[in-house]
Amino acid sequence: MFNAITLSQIFVTDQDEALDFYVGKLGLEVKVDQDLGFMRWLTVCVPGEPGREILLEKPGPPAMDEGTAEQVRELLAKGATGGWIGLTTDDCRKTYEALLAKGVEFTQEPMERPYGIDCGLRDPFGNAIRINQPTQPA
């Protein structure tokens, strides 16, 4: 029935700051940055993987009224909106060290898990990000 998930969304309160973080620090690339008049459509993707985009959306019209947007911004600041991104890497510890050097603050250092090695961080808006080095099949 479906072939792929092509677009996911997270809320951010400042799209320029989001670009600095997701592109400047994490190394993702801009897929679309377009002013639609009623909103800025801003998506990023993993380099070389343009088929899966993340929409960096500001809470507000047209999706919600200003009162609701304010409530979403408050929840976002607390890390309570449920926004979550999972990224994979070939070397979790190396990626962790490289991102630390760029000033990324982590909520969890790399740890061995049954499924691989992973670590955690939050973006400047409270969204959770997990970086995983999957266990190679035997």
Coordinates of N, CA and C in Angstrom, one line a residue:
M1 N 0.8 -1.2 0.0 CA 0.0 0.0 0.0 C 0.9 1.3 0.0
F2 N 1.8 1.4 0.9 CA 2.7 2.5 1.0 C 4.1 2.1 0.6
N3 N 4.9 3.0 0.1 CA 6.3 2.7 -0.3 C 7.3 3.2 0.7
A4 N 7.0 4.4 1.3 CA 8.0 5.0 2.2 C 7.3 6.1 3.1
I5 N 8.0 6.4 4.2 CA 7.7 7.6 4.9 C 8.6 8.7 4.3
T6 N 8.1 9.8 3.8 CA 8.9 10.8 3.1 C 9.0 12.1 3.9
L7 N 8.1 12.3 4.8 CA 8.1 13.6 5.5 C 7.6 13.4 6.9
S8 N 8.4 13.9 7.9 CA 8.1 14.0 9.3 C 8.2 15.4 9.7
Q9 N 7.6 15.8 10.8 CA 7.6 17.2 11.3 C 8.0 17.2 12.8
I10 N 8.7 18.3 13.1 CA 8.9 18.7 14.5 C 8.7 20.2 14.6
F11 N 8.3 20.6 15.8 CA 8.2 22.0 16.1 C 9.5 22.7 16.5
V12 N 9.8 23.8 16.0 CA 10.9 24.7 16.4 C 10.3 26.1 16.6
T13 N 10.9 26.9 17.5 CA 10.4 28.2 17.7 C 11.2 29.3 16.9
D14 N 12.3 28.9 16.3 CA 13.1 29.8 15.5 C 13.7 29.0 14.4
Q15 N 13.2 29.2 13.1 CA 13.7 28.4 12.0 C 15.2 28.7 11.6
D16 N 15.6 29.9 11.8 CA 17.0 30.2 11.5 C 17.9 29.5 12.6
E17 N 17.6 29.5 13.8 CA 18.3 28.8 14.9 C 18.3 27.3 14.6
A18 N 17.1 26.8 14.1 CA 17.0 25.4 13.8 C 18.0 25.1 12.6
L19 N 18.1 25.9 11.6 CA 19.0 25.7 10.5 C 20.5 25.6 11.0
D20 N 20.8 26.6 11.9 CA 22.2 26.6 12.5 C 22.4 25.3 13.2
F21 N 21.5 24.7 13.9 CA 21.7 23.5 14.7 C 21.7 22.3 13.8
Y22 N 20.6 22.1 13.0 CA 20.5 20.9 12.2 C 21.4 20.8 11.0
V23 N 21.7 22.0 10.4 CA 22.7 22.0 9.3 C 24.1 22.3 9.8
G24 N 24.2 23.4 10.5 CA 25.6 23.8 11.0 C 26.2 22.9 12.0
K25 N 25.5 22.3 12.9 CA 26.1 21.4 13.9 C 25.9 19.9 13.6
L26 N 24.7 19.5 13.2 CA 24.5 18.1 13.0 C 24.9 17.6 11.6
G27 N 25.0 18.6 10.7 CA 25.5 18.2 9.4 C 24.4 17.8 8.4
L28 N 23.1 18.0 8.7 CA 22.1 17.7 7.8 C 22.1 18.8 6.7
E29 N 21.3 18.6 5.6 CA 21.3 19.6 4.5 C 19.9 20.1 4.3
V30 N 19.8 21.3 3.8 CA 18.5 21.9 3.5 C 18.0 21.2 2.3
K31 N 16.8 20.7 2.3 CA 16.1 20.2 1.2 C 15.2 21.2 0.5
V32 N 14.4 21.9 1.3 CA 13.5 23.0 0.8 C 13.5 24.1 1.8
D33 N 13.6 25.3 1.3 CA 13.5 26.5 2.2 C 12.7 27.5 1.3
Q34 N 11.4 27.5 1.5 CA 10.5 28.3 0.7 C 9.5 29.1 1.5
D35 N 9.4 30.4 1.2 CA 8.4 31.3 1.8 C 7.1 31.1 1.1
L36 N 6.1 30.5 1.7 CA 4.8 30.3 1.1 C 3.8 31.5 1.4
G37 N 4.3 32.5 2.0 CA 3.5 33.6 2.3 C 2.8 33.5 3.7
F38 N 2.1 32.4 3.9 CA 1.4 32.1 5.2 C 2.3 31.4 6.1
M39 N 3.5 30.8 5.6 CA 4.4 30.1 6.5 C 5.7 29.9 5.7
R40 N 6.8 29.6 6.4 CA 8.0 29.2 5.8 C 8.1 27.7 5.8
W41 N 8.2 27.0 4.6 CA 8.3 25.6 4.5 C 9.8 25.3 4.5
L42 N 10.3 24.7 5.6 CA 11.7 24.5 5.8 C 11.9 23.0 6.1
T43 N 12.6 22.3 5.2 CA 12.9 20.9 5.5 C 14.4 20.6 5.4
V44 N 14.8 19.6 6.1 CA 16.2 19.2 6.1 C 16.2 17.7 5.9
C45 N 17.4 17.2 5.5 CA 17.5 15.7 5.3 C 19.0 15.3 5.5
V46 N 19.2 14.0 5.7 CA 20.5 13.5 5.7 C 21.1 13.7 4.4
P47 N 22.4 14.1 4.2 CA 23.0 14.3 2.9 C 23.0 12.9 2.2
G48 N 22.6 13.0 0.9 CA 22.5 11.8 0.1 C 21.2 11.0 0.3
E49 N 20.3 11.4 1.2 CA 19.1 10.8 1.5 C 17.9 11.7 1.3
P50 N 17.7 12.3 0.1 CA 16.7 13.3 0.0 C 15.2 12.8 0.0
G51 N 15.0 11.5 0.1 CA 13.7 11.0 0.1 C 13.0 11.0 1.4
R52 N 13.7 11.4 2.5 CA 13.1 11.5 3.8 C 13.5 12.8 4.4
E53 N 12.5 13.7 4.5 CA 12.6 15.0 5.0 C 12.0 15.2 6.4
I54 N 12.6 16.2 7.1 CA 12.1 16.6 8.4 C 11.6 18.1 8.2
L55 N 10.4 18.4 8.4 CA 9.8 19.7 8.4 C 10.1 20.4 9.7
L56 N 10.8 21.5 9.7 CA 11.1 22.3 10.9 C 10.1 23.4 11.0
E57 N 9.0 23.1 11.7 CA 7.8 24.0 11.6 C 7.6 24.8 12.9
K58 N 7.4 26.1 12.6 CA 7.0 27.0 13.7 C 5.6 26.8 14.1
P59 N 5.3 26.7 15.4 CA 3.9 26.6 15.8 C 3.1 27.9 15.5
G60 N 2.0 27.7 14.8 CA 1.2 28.9 14.4 C 0.4 28.6 13.2
P61 N -0.2 29.7 12.7 CA -1.1 29.5 11.5 C -0.2 29.0 10.3
P62 N -0.8 28.2 9.4 CA -2.2 27.9 9.3 C -2.6 26.7 10.1
A63 N -1.7 26.0 10.7 CA -2.1 24.8 11.4 C -2.8 25.0 12.7
M64 N -2.6 26.1 13.4 CA -3.2 26.4 14.7 C -3.3 27.9 14.9
D65 N -4.3 28.3 15.8 CA -4.4 29.7 16.2 C -3.3 30.1 17.2
E66 N -3.2 31.4 17.4 CA -2.1 31.9 18.2 C -2.2 31.4 19.7
G67 N -3.3 31.2 20.2 CA -3.5 30.7 21.6 C -2.9 29.3 21.7
T68 N -3.3 28.5 20.7 CA -2.8 27.1 20.7 C -1.3 27.1 20.5
A69 N -0.8 27.9 19.6 CA 0.6 28.0 19.3 C 1.4 28.4 20.5
E70 N 0.9 29.3 21.3 CA 1.6 29.6 22.6 C 1.7 28.5 23.5
Q71 N 0.6 27.7 23.6 CA 0.6 26.5 24.5 C 1.7 25.5 23.9
V72 N 1.7 25.3 22.6 CA 2.7 24.4 22.0 C 4.1 24.9 22.3
R73 N 4.4 26.2 22.2 CA 5.7 26.7 22.5 C 6.1 26.5 23.9
E74 N 5.1 26.6 24.9 CA 5.4 26.4 26.3 C 5.8 24.9 26.5
L75 N 5.0 24.0 25.9 CA 5.3 22.6 26.0 C 6.6 22.2 25.4
L76 N 6.9 22.8 24.2 CA 8.1 22.6 23.5 C 9.3 22.9 24.4
A77 N 9.3 24.1 25.1 CA 10.4 24.5 25.9 C 10.6 23.5 27.1
K78 N 9.6 22.8 27.5 CA 9.7 21.8 28.5 C 10.2 20.4 28.0
G79 N 10.2 20.3 26.7 CA 10.6 19.0 26.1 C 9.4 18.0 26.1
A80 N 8.2 18.6 26.2 CA 7.0 17.7 26.4 C 6.1 17.6 25.2
T81 N 6.6 18.0 24.0 CA 5.7 17.9 22.8 C 5.8 16.5 22.1
G82 N 6.8 15.7 22.5 CA 6.9 14.4 21.9 C 7.7 14.4 20.6
G83 N 8.2 15.5 20.2 CA 9.1 15.5 19.0 C 10.3 14.6 19.2
W84 N 10.6 13.8 18.3 CA 11.7 12.8 18.4 C 12.2 12.4 17.1
I85 N 13.6 12.4 17.0 CA 14.2 12.0 15.8 C 15.3 11.0 16.1
G86 N 15.3 9.9 15.2 CA 16.3 8.9 15.3 C 17.3 8.9 14.1
L87 N 18.6 9.1 14.4 CA 19.6 9.1 13.3 C 20.5 7.9 13.5
T88 N 21.0 7.3 12.4 CA 22.0 6.2 12.5 C 23.3 6.7 12.0
T89 N 24.4 6.0 12.5 CA 25.7 6.4 12.2 C 26.5 5.1 12.2
D90 N 27.7 5.1 11.5 CA 28.6 3.9 11.5 C 29.4 3.9 12.7
D91 N 29.6 5.0 13.4 CA 30.5 5.1 14.6 C 29.9 6.1 15.6
C92 N 29.1 5.6 16.5 CA 28.4 6.5 17.5 C 29.4 7.3 18.3
R93 N 30.4 6.6 18.8 CA 31.4 7.3 19.7 C 32.1 8.5 18.9
K94 N 32.5 8.2 17.7 CA 33.2 9.2 16.9 C 32.2 10.4 16.6
T95 N 31.0 10.1 16.3 CA 30.0 11.1 16.0 C 29.7 11.9 17.3
Y96 N 29.6 11.3 18.4 CA 29.5 11.9 19.7 C 30.6 12.9 19.9
E97 N 31.8 12.5 19.7 CA 33.0 13.4 20.0 C 33.0 14.5 19.0
A98 N 32.7 14.3 17.7 CA 32.6 15.4 16.7 C 31.6 16.4 17.0
L99 N 30.4 16.0 17.5 CA 29.3 16.9 17.8 C 29.6 17.6 19.1
L100 N 30.3 17.0 20.1 CA 30.7 17.7 21.3 C 31.6 18.8 21.0
A101 N 32.6 18.6 20.0 CA 33.5 19.6 19.6 C 32.8 20.8 19.0
K102 N 31.6 20.6 18.4 CA 30.8 21.7 17.8 C 29.9 22.3 18.8
G103 N 30.0 21.9 20.1 CA 29.2 22.5 21.1 C 27.8 21.9 21.3
V104 N 27.5 20.7 20.8 CA 26.3 20.1 21.0 C 26.3 19.5 22.4
E105 N 25.2 19.8 23.1 CA 25.0 19.3 24.5 C 24.2 18.0 24.5
F106 N 24.7 16.9 25.1 CA 24.1 15.6 25.1 C 23.4 15.4 26.5
T107 N 22.3 14.6 26.4 CA 21.6 14.2 27.6 C 22.1 12.8 28.0
Q108 N 22.7 12.1 27.1 CA 23.3 10.8 27.5 C 24.5 10.5 26.6
E109 N 25.5 10.0 27.2 CA 26.7 9.6 26.5 C 26.5 8.3 25.8
P110 N 27.3 7.9 24.8 CA 27.2 6.6 24.1 C 27.2 5.5 25.1
M111 N 26.2 4.6 24.9 CA 26.1 3.4 25.8 C 25.8 2.2 24.9
E112 N 26.4 1.0 25.4 CA 26.1 -0.3 24.7 C 24.7 -0.7 25.1
R113 N 24.0 -1.1 24.0 CA 22.6 -1.6 24.2 C 22.5 -2.9 23.4
P114 N 21.4 -3.7 23.7 CA 21.3 -4.9 22.9 C 21.2 -4.7 21.4
Y115 N 20.8 -3.6 21.0 CA 20.6 -3.3 19.6 C 21.7 -2.5 19.0
G116 N 22.7 -2.1 19.8 CA 23.8 -1.3 19.3 C 24.3 -0.3 20.3
I117 N 25.0 0.7 19.8 CA 25.5 1.8 20.7 C 24.7 3.0 20.4
D118 N 24.2 3.7 21.4 CA 23.4 4.9 21.1 C 23.7 6.0 22.2
C119 N 23.3 7.2 21.8 CA 23.5 8.4 22.8 C 22.3 9.3 22.5
G120 N 22.1 10.2 23.4 CA 20.9 11.1 23.3 C 21.3 12.6 23.5
L121 N 20.5 13.4 22.8 CA 20.6 14.9 23.0 C 19.2 15.5 22.8
R122 N 19.1 16.8 23.0 CA 17.9 17.6 22.7 C 18.4 18.7 21.8
D123 N 17.5 19.1 20.9 CA 17.8 20.3 20.1 C 17.5 21.5 20.9
P124 N 17.8 22.7 20.4 CA 17.6 23.9 21.2 C 16.2 24.2 21.6
F125 N 15.3 23.4 21.1 CA 13.8 23.6 21.3 C 13.2 22.6 22.2
G126 N 14.0 21.6 22.6 CA 13.5 20.5 23.4 C 13.1 19.2 22.8
N127 N 13.3 19.1 21.4 CA 13.0 17.8 20.8 C 14.1 16.8 21.0
A128 N 13.8 15.6 21.3 CA 14.7 14.6 21.6 C 15.3 14.0 20.3
I129 N 16.6 13.7 20.4 CA 17.3 13.1 19.2 C 18.2 12.0 19.8
R130 N 18.0 10.8 19.1 CA 18.8 9.6 19.5 C 19.7 9.3 18.3
I131 N 21.0 9.1 18.6 CA 22.0 8.7 17.5 C 22.3 7.2 17.8
N132 N 22.2 6.4 16.8 CA 22.4 4.9 17.0 C 23.3 4.3 16.0
Q133 N 24.2 3.5 16.5 CA 25.1 2.7 15.7 C 24.5 1.3 15.9
P134 N 23.7 0.8 14.9 CA 23.1 -0.5 15.0 C 24.1 -1.6 15.1
T135 N 23.8 -2.7 15.9 CA 24.6 -3.9 15.9 C 24.5 -4.5 14.5
Q136 N 25.7 -4.9 14.1 CA 25.8 -5.6 12.8 C 25.3 -7.0 12.9
P137 N 24.4 -7.5 12.0 CA 23.9 -8.9 12.0 C 25.1 -9.9 12.0
A138 N 25.0 -10.9 12.7 CA 26.1 -12.0 12.7 C 26.1 -12.8 11.4

